[in-house]
Amino acid sequence: MFFLDPHIHIASRTTDDLAALSRSGCVVVGEPSFWAGFDRSGAESFRDYYRQLTEWEPKRCAAWGLKHYTWLGVNAKEAENVALAREVIAILPEFLDRPNVLGIGEIGLNKNTKNEVVTLLELIELGARRDEQLLFHTPHLADKYQGTRMILDILRGFSRIDHARVCIDHCEEHTIRWALDEGYWAGITLYPTTKATPERAVDMIERYGPDRVLVNSSADWGPSDPLAVPAFIQAMRRRGRPESEIRRVVYDNPLKFFNQSVNFKFTPAA
Amino acid sequence: MAESTATGSMLDREFLNIRCRLLDLAAALDRVERADGSGESSQRQLIREALAFLADDGVDRAERVQMLFSLPYDPDWRTK
């Protein structure tokens, strides 16, 4: 079955992973900008990263038949330094019109601090002004519930943002309902130990339905599985879910969400 | 209820998996006690409360465990 991985950090993955994704049926990847694992030293470092995401990674993916799209922003892990974040936000418009950019992301909260909120508000303001699609990172572990609710509180202050063009990502059992009830897309991340397993993702789809749900690997430089979406497909089949529903979640849904971006120009195989 | 979750067949399918995970959990708790003794801590209290949820009935155990391990939502976060 063909699928999209709507959230995967390709820059952190090897060429062997790209080959494995291609062999498994992946046709499109969405790569949000991310924390490097260490703090970047200045705005120029971000500029190089955005060049990597808009120039180099699309070429690397194309060699394996994968269409590469990206989201640009200041990750929540990098949002604490407001002065640096402002410098980076100032250079974002140079890149947002590049042909593989879907919108602003992943942005959000990490430890739910005041500084993170300041940076997030400025990123959302930029997105709203430019009518960009938005991809939100929600915090990890104990901070997730409060952080997810805070992001939804913040978004309520932006009446001009179309909820159908926003994804609240890394939802789990205690947060998915909040995102879906307000008309947003909900991302479920398949991650060993700290997020959802394929089986729990299937549980959430059985409970809340497949509408506006995206499933992703969020595979990065840490413990993660670039083939997590195929593992989810297998878990859906073992659960007896219909092929049409599986295809909807892993193919039709991400296509529908991405198609709302002016830069998304993927033509499905006949 | 989805047809795939009919009680009998799902329990049959999940029984060995649940048994395996319970044994894994029991062994991990034994390992902790062998290494650290049986003293009290907030982490042990959370684990004890989570285990109690597992013994309850219902279809929202996962959500309840998630909430147990979550900081509470403060609607006045803007003023803190």
mmCIF file of C-alpha atoms in Angstrom, chain A residues 14 38 51 77 80 91 95 108 125 140 146 167 193 195 206 218 230 252:
data_model
loop_
_atom_site.group_PDB
_atom_site.id
_atom_site.type_symbol
_atom_site.label_atom_id
_atom_site.label_comp_id
_atom_site.label_asym_id
_atom_site.label_seq_id
_atom_site.Cartn_x
_atom_site.Cartn_y
_atom_site.Cartn_z
ATOM 1 C CA THR A 14 20.529 7.607 6.391
ATOM 2 C CA PHE A 38 22.285 20.732 20.546
ATOM 3 C CA ARG A 51 18.715 25.537 2.834
ATOM 4 C CA LYS A 77 13.231 23.300 22.020
ATOM 5 C CA GLU A 80 13.391 29.702 24.954
ATOM 6 C CA ILE A 91 14.688 35.215 7.976
ATOM 7 C CA PHE A 95 12.302 30.542 2.561
ATOM 8 C CA GLY A 108 4.724 24.721 19.750
ATOM 9 C CA GLU A 125 1.267 35.714 13.925
ATOM 10 C CA HIS A 140 6.481 15.306 25.868
ATOM 11 C CA GLN A 146 -1.025 21.236 29.866
ATOM 12 C CA CYS A 167 -2.369 19.931 12.677
ATOM 13 C CA THR A 193 8.652 4.380 24.783
ATOM 14 C CA LYS A 195 4.669 8.396 22.413
ATOM 15 C CA GLU A 206 -11.257 2.794 16.624
ATOM 16 C CA SER A 218 8.495 11.478 13.506
ATOM 17 C CA PRO A 230 4.146 0.413 7.656
ATOM 18 C CA ASP A 252 -5.921 9.988 1.637
#
